[in-house]
Short mmCIF file of C-alpha atoms in Angstrom, two decimals:
data_model
loop_
_atom_site.label_atom_id
_atom_site.label_comp_id
_atom_site.label_asym_id
_atom_site.label_seq_id
_atom_site.Cartn_x
_atom_site.Cartn_y
_atom_site.Cartn_z
CA MET A 1 -11.27 -137.69 11.04
CA LEU A 2 -10.65 -133.95 10.91
CA ILE A 3 -7.93 -132.76 13.36
CA GLY A 4 -8.22 -129.23 14.58
CA ARG A 5 -9.60 -126.64 12.20
CA LYS A 6 -12.42 -125.67 14.59
CA LYS A 7 -12.31 -121.97 13.70
CA GLU A 8 -12.20 -122.69 9.98
CA GLN A 9 -15.06 -125.13 10.27
CA LYS A 10 -17.18 -122.61 12.20
CA THR A 11 -16.57 -120.01 9.45
CA LEU A 12 -17.47 -122.40 6.65
CA LEU A 13 -20.64 -123.63 8.37
CA GLY A 14 -21.56 -120.04 9.12
CA LEU A 15 -21.82 -119.37 5.36
CA ILE A 16 -25.01 -121.46 5.34
CA ASP A 17 -26.67 -119.21 7.91
CA LYS A 18 -26.09 -115.91 6.16
CA GLU A 19 -29.01 -114.22 4.52
CA GLU A 20 -27.07 -113.19 1.41
CA SER A 21 -25.35 -115.51 -1.08
CA GLN A 22 -21.77 -116.08 -0.03
CA PHE A 23 -18.46 -116.25 -1.90
CA CYS A 24 -15.59 -117.77 0.10
CA VAL A 25 -11.95 -118.22 -0.84
CA VAL A 26 -10.02 -121.01 0.86
CA TYR A 27 -6.28 -120.90 0.33
CA GLY A 28 -2.99 -122.12 1.78
CA ARG A 29 0.12 -123.92 0.76
CA ARG A 30 0.23 -127.26 -1.10
CA ARG A 31 -0.74 -130.36 0.91
CA VAL A 32 -1.97 -128.48 3.93
CA GLY A 33 -5.43 -130.04 3.90
CA LYS A 34 -7.72 -127.39 2.34
CA THR A 35 -9.78 -129.82 0.20
CA TYR A 36 -10.20 -132.27 3.05
CA LEU A 37 -11.33 -129.44 5.30
CA VAL A 38 -14.08 -128.33 2.94
CA ARG A 39 -15.26 -131.82 2.12
CA GLU A 40 -15.37 -132.99 5.72
CA THR A 41 -17.11 -129.89 6.89
CA PHE A 42 -19.95 -130.32 4.49
CA ASN A 43 -19.95 -134.17 4.72
CA TYR A 44 -19.14 -134.41 1.00
CA GLN A 45 -22.62 -133.07 0.14
CA PHE A 46 -22.48 -130.43 -2.57
CA THR A 47 -24.92 -129.20 -5.19
CA PHE A 48 -21.90 -128.99 -7.49
CA GLN A 49 -18.28 -129.84 -7.08
CA HIS A 50 -15.34 -129.71 -9.40
CA THR A 51 -11.54 -129.90 -9.39
CA GLY A 52 -9.36 -128.26 -12.04
CA VAL A 53 -7.08 -130.41 -14.10
CA ALA A 54 -3.37 -130.17 -13.24
CA GLN A 55 -1.49 -128.88 -16.29
CA GLY A 56 -4.63 -129.35 -18.38
CA ASP A 57 -5.12 -127.07 -21.39
CA TYR A 58 -8.18 -125.04 -22.24
CA ARG A 59 -10.19 -127.90 -23.79
CA ALA A 60 -9.14 -130.34 -21.07
CA GLN A 61 -10.41 -127.90 -18.35
CA LEU A 62 -13.76 -127.40 -20.16
CA HIS A 63 -14.19 -131.13 -20.70
CA ALA A 64 -13.56 -131.87 -17.03
CA PHE A 65 -15.99 -129.08 -15.97
CA ALA A 66 -18.60 -130.58 -18.30
CA ASP A 67 -18.16 -133.96 -16.65
CA SER A 68 -18.76 -132.28 -13.27
CA LEU A 69 -21.92 -130.68 -14.56
CA ARG A 70 -23.14 -134.06 -15.80
CA ALA A 71 -22.34 -135.59 -12.39
CA ALA A 72 -24.48 -132.84 -10.83
CA GLY A 73 -27.42 -133.94 -12.96
CA LEU A 74 -27.22 -131.61 -16.06
CA LYS A 75 -27.90 -133.30 -19.35
CA LEU A 76 -25.18 -132.21 -21.79
CA SER A 77 -24.65 -133.70 -25.24
CA ASN A 78 -21.54 -131.63 -25.96
CA ASP A 79 -18.85 -129.93 -23.93
CA PRO A 80 -19.20 -126.15 -23.45
CA LYS A 81 -17.53 -124.06 -26.16
CA ASN A 82 -16.12 -121.57 -23.62
CA TRP A 83 -16.26 -120.61 -19.91
CA TYR A 84 -19.37 -118.44 -20.39
CA ASP A 85 -21.23 -121.55 -21.68
CA ALA A 86 -19.77 -123.58 -18.88
CA PHE A 87 -21.05 -121.17 -16.15
CA ASP A 88 -24.43 -121.09 -17.94
CA GLY A 89 -24.50 -124.80 -17.36
CA LEU A 90 -23.78 -124.22 -13.66
CA LYS A 91 -26.72 -121.74 -13.53
CA GLN A 92 -28.96 -124.48 -14.82
CA VAL A 93 -27.70 -126.99 -12.16
CA ILE A 94 -28.58 -124.42 -9.50
CA ILE A 95 -32.01 -123.72 -11.00
CA ASN A 96 -32.79 -127.47 -11.09
CA ALA A 97 -31.61 -128.09 -7.54
CA PRO A 98 -34.06 -128.54 -4.67
CA ALA A 99 -34.98 -125.49 -2.54
CA GLY A 100 -32.51 -124.51 0.18
CA LYS A 101 -28.85 -123.52 0.22
CA LYS A 102 -26.78 -124.64 -2.75
CA VAL A 103 -23.18 -125.28 -1.82
CA LEU A 104 -20.81 -125.10 -4.74
CA PHE A 105 -17.18 -126.19 -4.36
CA ILE A 106 -14.63 -125.48 -7.08
CA ASP A 107 -11.21 -126.86 -6.07
CA GLU A 108 -7.86 -125.92 -7.67
CA LEU A 109 -9.47 -122.92 -9.45
CA PRO A 110 -6.02 -121.56 -10.55
CA TRP A 111 -5.46 -124.61 -12.78
CA MET A 112 -8.63 -123.68 -14.72
CA ASP A 113 -7.23 -120.26 -15.68
CA THR A 114 -5.40 -121.23 -18.90
CA PRO A 115 -4.02 -118.51 -21.27
CA ARG A 116 -6.60 -116.46 -23.16
CA ALA A 117 -9.49 -118.51 -21.78
CA ASN A 118 -11.00 -115.62 -19.79
CA MET A 119 -12.21 -117.94 -17.06
CA ILE A 120 -12.08 -115.16 -14.53
CA GLY A 121 -14.32 -112.94 -16.74
CA ALA A 122 -16.83 -115.72 -16.94
CA LEU A 123 -16.71 -116.23 -13.15
CA GLU A 124 -17.23 -112.54 -12.58
CA LEU A 125 -20.29 -112.52 -14.80
CA PHE A 126 -21.67 -115.61 -13.19
CA TRP A 127 -21.36 -114.16 -9.63
CA ASN A 128 -21.98 -110.46 -10.17
CA GLY A 129 -24.42 -110.72 -13.00
CA TRP A 130 -26.45 -113.72 -11.91
CA ALA A 131 -25.77 -115.40 -8.57
CA THR A 132 -26.00 -112.29 -6.35
CA GLY A 133 -29.11 -111.15 -8.21
CA ARG A 134 -31.14 -114.22 -7.42
CA ARG A 135 -34.19 -113.45 -5.25
CA GLU A 136 -33.53 -116.71 -3.28
CA LYS A 137 -30.03 -115.58 -2.16
CA ASP A 138 -29.28 -119.26 -1.69
CA ILE A 139 -25.80 -119.82 -3.18
CA VAL A 140 -22.66 -120.58 -1.20
CA LEU A 141 -19.64 -120.60 -3.60
CA ILE A 142 -16.43 -121.96 -2.14
CA VAL A 143 -13.29 -121.72 -4.33
CA CYS A 144 -9.98 -123.24 -3.36
CA GLY A 145 -6.37 -123.28 -4.59
CA SER A 146 -2.75 -123.77 -3.73
CA ALA A 147 -1.21 -121.42 -6.24
CA THR A 148 -0.77 -118.56 -3.85
CA SER A 149 0.48 -116.00 -6.38
CA TRP A 150 -2.57 -116.68 -8.52
CA ILE A 151 -5.05 -116.55 -5.58
CA THR A 152 -3.53 -113.24 -4.35
CA LYS A 153 -3.42 -111.54 -7.74
CA LYS A 154 -6.57 -112.83 -9.43
CA LEU A 155 -8.85 -113.09 -6.33
CA LEU A 156 -7.72 -111.49 -3.12
CA LYS A 157 -6.26 -108.40 -4.80
CA ASN A 158 -8.48 -108.36 -7.87
CA HIS A 159 -8.94 -104.92 -9.36
CA GLY A 160 -11.77 -105.93 -11.64
CA GLY A 161 -15.31 -107.18 -11.17
CA LEU A 162 -14.44 -109.50 -8.27
CA ARG A 163 -12.99 -106.67 -6.14
CA GLY A 164 -14.68 -106.65 -2.76
CA ARG A 165 -17.06 -109.47 -3.75
CA PHE A 166 -15.68 -112.03 -1.29
CA THR A 167 -17.68 -112.44 1.91
CA GLU A 168 -15.06 -114.68 3.56
CA LYS A 169 -11.49 -115.80 3.04
CA ILE A 170 -9.93 -118.64 4.99
CA LYS A 171 -6.28 -119.34 5.22
CA VAL A 172 -5.54 -122.93 6.13
CA ASN A 173 -2.30 -123.05 8.14
CA PRO A 174 -0.07 -126.03 8.91
CA PHE A 175 -0.82 -128.05 12.09
CA SER A 176 0.76 -127.08 15.38
CA LEU A 177 2.84 -129.61 17.38
CA ALA A 178 -0.27 -130.46 19.41
CA GLU A 179 -2.31 -131.14 16.31
CA CYS A 180 0.39 -133.30 14.82
CA GLU A 181 0.46 -135.28 18.09
CA GLN A 182 -3.29 -135.75 17.76
CA TYR A 183 -2.83 -136.88 14.17
CA ALA A 184 -0.16 -139.36 15.19
CA THR A 185 -2.42 -140.78 17.87
CA VAL A 186 -5.41 -141.16 15.51
CA SER A 187 -3.12 -142.79 12.93
CA GLY A 188 -1.91 -145.35 15.40
CA LEU A 189 1.69 -144.21 15.35
CA ASN A 190 3.58 -145.35 18.43
CA VAL A 191 5.68 -142.25 18.95
CA GLN A 192 6.84 -140.19 21.90
CA ARG A 193 6.76 -136.34 22.04
CA ARG A 194 10.42 -136.19 21.12
CA ASP A 195 9.62 -138.25 17.98
CA VAL A 196 6.77 -135.95 17.05
CA LEU A 197 9.07 -132.96 17.60
CA GLU A 198 11.73 -134.39 15.27
CA LEU A 199 9.18 -135.25 12.62
CA TYR A 200 7.82 -131.72 12.91
CA MET A 201 11.30 -130.32 12.44
CA ILE A 202 11.46 -132.21 9.14
CA MET A 203 7.93 -131.98 7.77
CA GLY A 204 6.37 -129.17 9.65
CA GLY A 205 2.65 -129.43 10.19
CA ILE A 206 1.72 -130.59 6.71
CA PRO A 207 -0.85 -133.42 7.06
CA TYR A 208 -0.13 -134.91 3.63
CA TYR A 209 3.46 -135.59 4.62
CA TRP A 210 2.46 -137.08 7.91
CA SER A 211 -0.01 -139.42 6.15
CA PHE A 212 2.91 -141.42 4.71
CA LEU A 213 4.39 -142.38 8.04
CA ASN A 214 4.58 -146.13 8.61
CA ARG A 215 3.77 -147.13 12.19
CA GLN A 216 5.99 -150.23 11.84
CA LEU A 217 9.14 -148.15 11.27
CA SER A 218 11.20 -146.01 13.52
CA VAL A 219 11.49 -142.24 13.04
CA ALA A 220 14.85 -142.61 11.32
CA GLN A 221 13.60 -145.43 9.08
CA ASN A 222 10.54 -143.39 8.10
CA VAL A 223 12.64 -140.41 7.16
CA ASP A 224 14.86 -142.56 4.97
CA GLU A 225 11.83 -144.19 3.41
CA LEU A 226 10.14 -140.85 2.61
CA PHE A 227 13.09 -138.72 1.49
CA PHE A 228 16.16 -140.75 0.69
CA SER A 229 15.18 -144.24 -0.63
CA GLU A 230 15.27 -144.89 -4.34
CA ASP A 231 11.47 -144.66 -4.68
CA ALA A 232 10.91 -142.13 -1.85
CA LYS A 233 7.48 -140.65 -2.07
CA LEU A 234 8.68 -137.10 -1.20
CA LYS A 235 12.02 -137.14 -2.92
CA ASP A 236 10.86 -134.62 -5.56
CA GLU A 237 8.56 -132.61 -3.27
CA PHE A 238 10.69 -129.45 -3.28
CA SER A 239 10.35 -128.83 -6.96
CA ALA A 240 6.66 -129.67 -7.03
CA LEU A 241 5.98 -127.55 -3.98
CA TYR A 242 7.35 -124.30 -5.38
CA HIS A 243 6.16 -124.85 -8.93
CA ILE A 244 2.58 -125.40 -7.83
CA LEU A 245 2.42 -122.53 -5.34
CA PHE A 246 4.07 -119.91 -7.62
CA LYS A 247 3.55 -119.52 -11.35
CA HIS A 248 7.17 -118.50 -11.98
CA PRO A 249 9.06 -119.97 -9.03
CA GLU A 250 12.61 -119.13 -10.06
CA ASN A 251 12.81 -115.74 -8.21
CA TYR A 252 11.10 -117.24 -5.14
CA ILE A 253 13.68 -120.03 -4.98
CA LYS A 254 16.54 -117.47 -5.35
CA VAL A 255 15.26 -115.59 -2.32
CA ILE A 256 14.93 -118.90 -0.40
CA GLU A 257 18.48 -119.95 -1.27
CA ALA A 258 19.81 -116.56 -0.17
CA LEU A 259 18.08 -116.94 3.22
CA THR A 260 19.53 -120.39 3.79
CA LYS A 261 22.97 -118.79 4.09
CA ARG A 262 22.33 -116.81 7.23
CA LYS A 263 20.38 -118.23 10.21
CA ALA A 264 19.24 -114.87 11.53
CA GLY A 265 17.96 -113.70 8.14
CA LEU A 266 18.68 -110.91 5.70
CA THR A 267 17.37 -107.37 5.07
CA ARG A 268 15.65 -106.54 1.86
CA GLU A 269 18.85 -104.88 0.57
CA GLU A 270 20.95 -107.90 1.49
CA ILE A 271 18.53 -110.24 -0.31
CA LEU A 272 18.67 -108.04 -3.42
CA LYS A 273 22.43 -108.03 -3.35
CA SER A 274 22.69 -111.82 -2.93
CA THR A 275 20.05 -112.68 -5.54
CA LYS A 276 20.83 -109.85 -8.02
CA LEU A 277 17.11 -109.42 -8.43
CA VAL A 278 15.66 -106.03 -9.50
CA ASP A 279 14.10 -103.95 -6.67
CA GLY A 280 10.46 -103.01 -7.16
CA GLY A 281 6.92 -104.15 -7.02
CA SER A 282 7.53 -107.61 -8.36
CA PHE A 283 10.24 -108.22 -5.77
CA THR A 284 7.97 -106.98 -3.06
CA GLN A 285 5.33 -109.40 -4.22
CA VAL A 286 7.82 -112.32 -4.04
CA LEU A 287 8.54 -111.46 -0.36
CA GLU A 288 4.94 -111.00 0.49
CA GLU A 289 3.82 -114.34 -1.03
CA LEU A 290 6.69 -116.25 0.56
CA GLN A 291 5.57 -114.81 3.89
CA GLU A 292 1.90 -115.47 3.19
CA CYS A 293 2.74 -119.14 2.54
CA GLY A 294 4.73 -119.39 5.81
CA PHE A 295 8.11 -120.01 4.15
CA ILE A 296 9.64 -116.87 5.59
CA ARG A 297 8.86 -114.51 8.41
CA GLN A 298 9.43 -110.74 8.62
CA TYR A 299 10.53 -109.24 11.91
CA VAL A 300 12.13 -106.04 13.10
CA ALA A 301 15.29 -106.19 15.26
CA PHE A 302 15.03 -104.73 18.71
CA GLY A 303 15.21 -100.90 18.63
CA LYS A 304 14.84 -100.69 14.85
CA THR A 305 12.02 -99.23 12.79
CA GLY A 306 10.04 -100.93 10.04
CA GLN A 307 12.68 -99.84 7.55
CA GLY A 308 15.12 -102.33 9.09
CA ALA A 309 12.89 -105.37 8.57
CA ILE A 310 14.65 -108.76 8.47
CA TYR A 311 13.43 -111.76 6.49
CA GLN A 312 14.16 -115.23 7.89
CA LEU A 313 13.60 -118.70 6.45
CA VAL A 314 11.32 -120.61 8.80
CA ASP A 315 9.69 -123.35 6.72
CA ASN A 316 10.65 -126.71 8.25
CA TYR A 317 10.61 -128.84 5.10
CA THR A 318 12.61 -126.23 3.14
CA LEU A 319 15.22 -126.02 5.81
CA PHE A 320 15.47 -129.84 5.87
CA TYR A 321 15.79 -129.91 2.05
CA TYR A 322 18.74 -127.53 1.94
CA HIS A 323 20.54 -128.76 5.05
CA CYS A 324 20.04 -132.48 4.50
CA ILE A 325 18.42 -133.73 1.31
CA ARG A 326 20.68 -131.58 -0.99
CA LYS A 327 23.72 -132.60 1.01
CA ASN A 328 23.15 -136.32 0.40
CA ALA A 329 25.65 -136.18 -2.43
CA PHE A 330 26.28 -139.95 -2.57
CA ALA A 331 22.58 -140.76 -2.67
CA ASP A 332 22.75 -142.87 0.50
CA GLU A 333 19.32 -144.52 0.87
CA ASN A 334 19.92 -144.73 4.67
CA TYR A 335 21.31 -141.25 5.03
CA TRP A 336 19.23 -140.26 8.05
CA THR A 337 19.94 -143.48 9.87
CA HIS A 338 23.63 -143.26 9.18
CA THR A 339 23.96 -139.66 10.38
CA TYR A 340 21.53 -140.01 13.31
CA ILE A 341 24.16 -139.82 16.06
CA GLY A 342 26.68 -137.61 14.23
CA SER A 343 27.63 -133.95 14.73
CA GLU A 344 25.99 -132.94 11.47
CA HIS A 345 22.63 -134.33 12.72
CA ASN A 346 22.96 -132.54 16.04
CA THR A 347 23.79 -129.27 14.33
CA TRP A 348 20.70 -129.52 12.19
CA MET A 349 18.56 -130.41 15.22
CA GLY A 350 19.69 -127.29 17.04
CA LEU A 351 18.77 -125.06 14.07
CA ALA A 352 15.47 -126.83 13.39
CA PHE A 353 14.39 -126.58 17.06
CA GLU A 354 14.85 -122.88 17.09
CA ARG A 355 12.54 -122.62 14.02
CA VAL A 356 9.92 -124.74 15.76
CA CYS A 357 10.09 -122.46 18.77
CA LEU A 358 9.53 -119.42 16.50
CA GLN A 359 6.44 -121.20 15.13
CA HIS A 360 5.04 -121.64 18.62
CA ILE A 361 5.49 -118.16 20.15
CA GLY A 362 1.97 -118.25 21.49
CA GLN A 363 2.73 -121.40 23.50
CA ILE A 364 5.96 -119.89 24.85
CA LYS A 365 4.07 -116.85 26.08
CA ARG A 366 1.44 -118.88 27.75
CA ALA A 367 4.09 -120.98 29.46
CA LEU A 368 5.67 -117.80 30.83
CA GLY A 369 2.30 -116.55 31.99
CA ILE A 370 2.39 -113.51 29.73
CA GLY A 371 -0.21 -114.51 27.17
CA GLY A 372 -2.42 -111.54 28.08
CA ILE A 373 0.41 -109.00 28.13
CA VAL A 374 1.08 -106.84 25.09
CA SER A 375 4.42 -107.87 23.71
CA ASN A 376 6.72 -107.51 20.75
CA VAL A 377 8.62 -110.50 19.39
CA CYS A 378 11.93 -109.56 17.84
CA SER A 379 15.69 -110.38 17.76
CA TRP A 380 18.89 -108.51 18.26
CA SER A 381 22.55 -108.78 17.30
CA ASN A 382 25.76 -106.77 17.20
CA SER A 383 29.36 -107.67 16.52
CA GLY A 384 29.71 -109.40 19.83
CA ALA A 385 26.45 -111.27 20.42
CA GLN A 386 23.20 -112.49 18.87
CA ILE A 387 19.78 -113.11 20.42
CA ASP A 388 17.38 -115.01 18.14
CA LEU A 389 14.29 -114.45 20.23
CA LEU A 390 13.42 -111.47 22.44
CA ILE A 391 9.96 -110.91 23.96
CA ALA A 392 9.70 -107.23 24.82
CA ARG A 393 6.74 -106.97 27.17
CA GLY A 394 4.36 -104.12 28.00
CA ASP A 395 5.20 -104.58 31.69
CA ASN A 396 8.81 -103.36 31.19
CA VAL A 397 10.34 -106.81 31.14
CA ILE A 398 12.27 -108.38 28.28
CA ASN A 399 12.63 -112.13 28.05
CA VAL A 400 15.91 -113.11 26.41
CA CYS A 401 15.11 -116.55 25.10
CA GLU A 402 17.91 -119.10 24.64
CA MET A 403 16.64 -122.05 22.61
CA LYS A 404 18.53 -125.33 23.02
CA TYR A 405 17.73 -128.77 21.73
CA SER A 406 19.04 -131.64 23.91
CA LYS A 407 18.20 -135.30 24.23
CA ASP A 408 18.48 -134.97 28.06
CA PRO A 409 17.85 -132.15 30.48
CA TYR A 410 20.10 -129.26 29.41
CA THR A 411 23.11 -128.63 31.65
CA ILE A 412 24.28 -125.04 32.11
CA SER A 413 27.98 -125.04 32.55
CA ASN A 414 30.19 -122.25 33.92
CA ALA A 415 31.08 -121.24 30.34
CA THR A 416 27.37 -121.24 29.28
CA ALA A 417 26.39 -119.08 32.30
CA ASP A 418 29.18 -116.61 31.52
CA GLY A 419 28.16 -116.50 27.89
CA LEU A 420 24.55 -115.73 28.79
CA GLN A 421 25.51 -112.99 31.22
CA LEU A 422 27.89 -111.47 28.65
CA LYS A 423 25.08 -111.56 26.01
CA VAL A 424 22.73 -109.71 28.36
CA LYS A 425 25.49 -107.21 29.25
CA ASN A 426 26.15 -106.46 25.54
CA PHE A 427 22.45 -106.14 24.89
CA LYS A 428 21.93 -103.64 27.75
CA GLU A 429 24.92 -101.51 26.87
CA SER A 430 24.07 -101.47 23.15
CA THR A 431 20.33 -100.73 23.51
CA GLN A 432 20.47 -98.66 26.71
CA THR A 433 17.23 -100.34 27.71
CA ARG A 434 15.79 -99.63 31.15
CA CYS A 435 13.67 -102.84 31.17
CA ALA A 436 14.34 -105.72 33.42
CA ILE A 437 16.02 -108.62 31.63
CA HIS A 438 14.85 -112.18 32.27
CA ILE A 439 16.83 -115.02 30.76
CA THR A 440 14.52 -117.80 29.61
CA MET A 441 15.72 -121.25 28.57
CA VAL A 442 13.61 -122.99 26.00
CA THR A 443 14.64 -126.61 25.91
CA THR A 444 13.32 -130.13 25.22
CA PHE A 445 13.50 -131.61 28.69
CA GLY A 446 14.15 -128.60 30.93
CA VAL A 447 17.34 -127.46 32.65
CA GLU A 448 19.41 -129.60 34.99
CA HIS A 449 19.55 -127.50 38.16
CA ASN A 450 23.03 -126.86 39.41
CA LYS A 451 25.07 -124.02 40.86
CA TYR A 452 25.10 -122.26 37.40
CA SER A 453 21.37 -122.58 36.61
CA ASN A 454 20.37 -119.69 38.80
CA VAL A 455 21.51 -117.37 35.91
CA ILE A 456 18.11 -117.99 34.36
CA GLN A 457 14.76 -116.59 35.56
CA SER A 458 12.34 -118.96 33.69
CA GLU A 459 12.03 -122.16 31.69
CA VAL A 460 9.97 -123.39 28.80
CA THR A 461 10.05 -127.06 27.86
CA MET A 462 9.00 -129.17 24.91
CA ASP A 463 5.80 -130.09 26.68
CA ASP A 464 4.85 -126.47 26.86
CA LEU A 465 5.23 -126.23 23.05
CA PHE A 466 2.59 -128.96 22.71
CA SER A 467 -0.13 -126.92 24.44
CA LEU A 468 -3.17 -125.99 22.41
#
């Protein structure tokens, strides 16, 4: 059963109704559900479908493509000699197909682009020289891939024959909290919202990760089983994730490691200093592609210009890897269960909850009733205080959001109230803002109302984050 993806499905099905032949690129990070989306949308009915061979060489790729041509009904005695011959075979499959739209699905296209094979040149000739010239205008070509750097360079920002040839591009994003809750329900997982939230903190909205959850185990047992046991299915996911997404992942990982060292993030100059990478176009590409994949976010501190952009690590799984998996120095197979009620676990939960909130800004705005108001999301800090989430609104109000994870309703103490008021005072004096300041608490189970809780103007709870 397909969860969510309504907009993406509408776009894909809309390709069938277009008068001209269509070329669509579907992309997104590894394991996010791109292939499943396309197959489910078209009910697994394709004139031709093919998947590139992971780590396959030139001959292996051509042999696999030939097998797909045969599966589509083409009689081949020998494998194609090159990609031009291979796409000639695809032309014949289309010619032999019944009248009507021909949906072609080529998955993991980046794997097919082996050195000196000129697969892209053959694809360009197939599309520009033949497919778009057919009187029938009946071809819908959908290509898909996880290798973001390849997709960006060779397709989305192609400067050759494919430039401007795409009629649609669809980025498949991770699930939201609400969609993960739907997935858990459909999968028969007996979990509460706090459980879904904790699992989201660890795995994000990656459906593939969620598919491994065992409904007979607790959350802690599932986490140990997936990440820390001797034969854990996701033990080596970090290396696989970055090596598949990026052709040369070393510099990408250097940037990620630098960003793990400061919660609020780093400027471009600070990242360069920490990583010792060379400034230039290649470094810009690393930052852009990490942002495109959702590993990092770029934001501007309150009152700063675009020149002062800050990059912050926000990917849930990557945060979990650096803060927990890599710290399991003694290879404890029950690491998560053993640390479940400890201070280290609570510290991580607080950090991870903040990241989940930043991934659900739209839900926070709707809960505050400001979804329709123009606003700018940013942060602010000086030597005396730090605010991780500011919502500067077009109606001259700034929501100072304090994000706190708690297993019970959050209690604002005298010290907490004083700290919040001091933070606002520092912010006003430093920025000289004339806007009204509203303190907003974003918590799991709301705020326990007492004599100090009137320091806040509004609340957002975990349930609000689950809204669609």
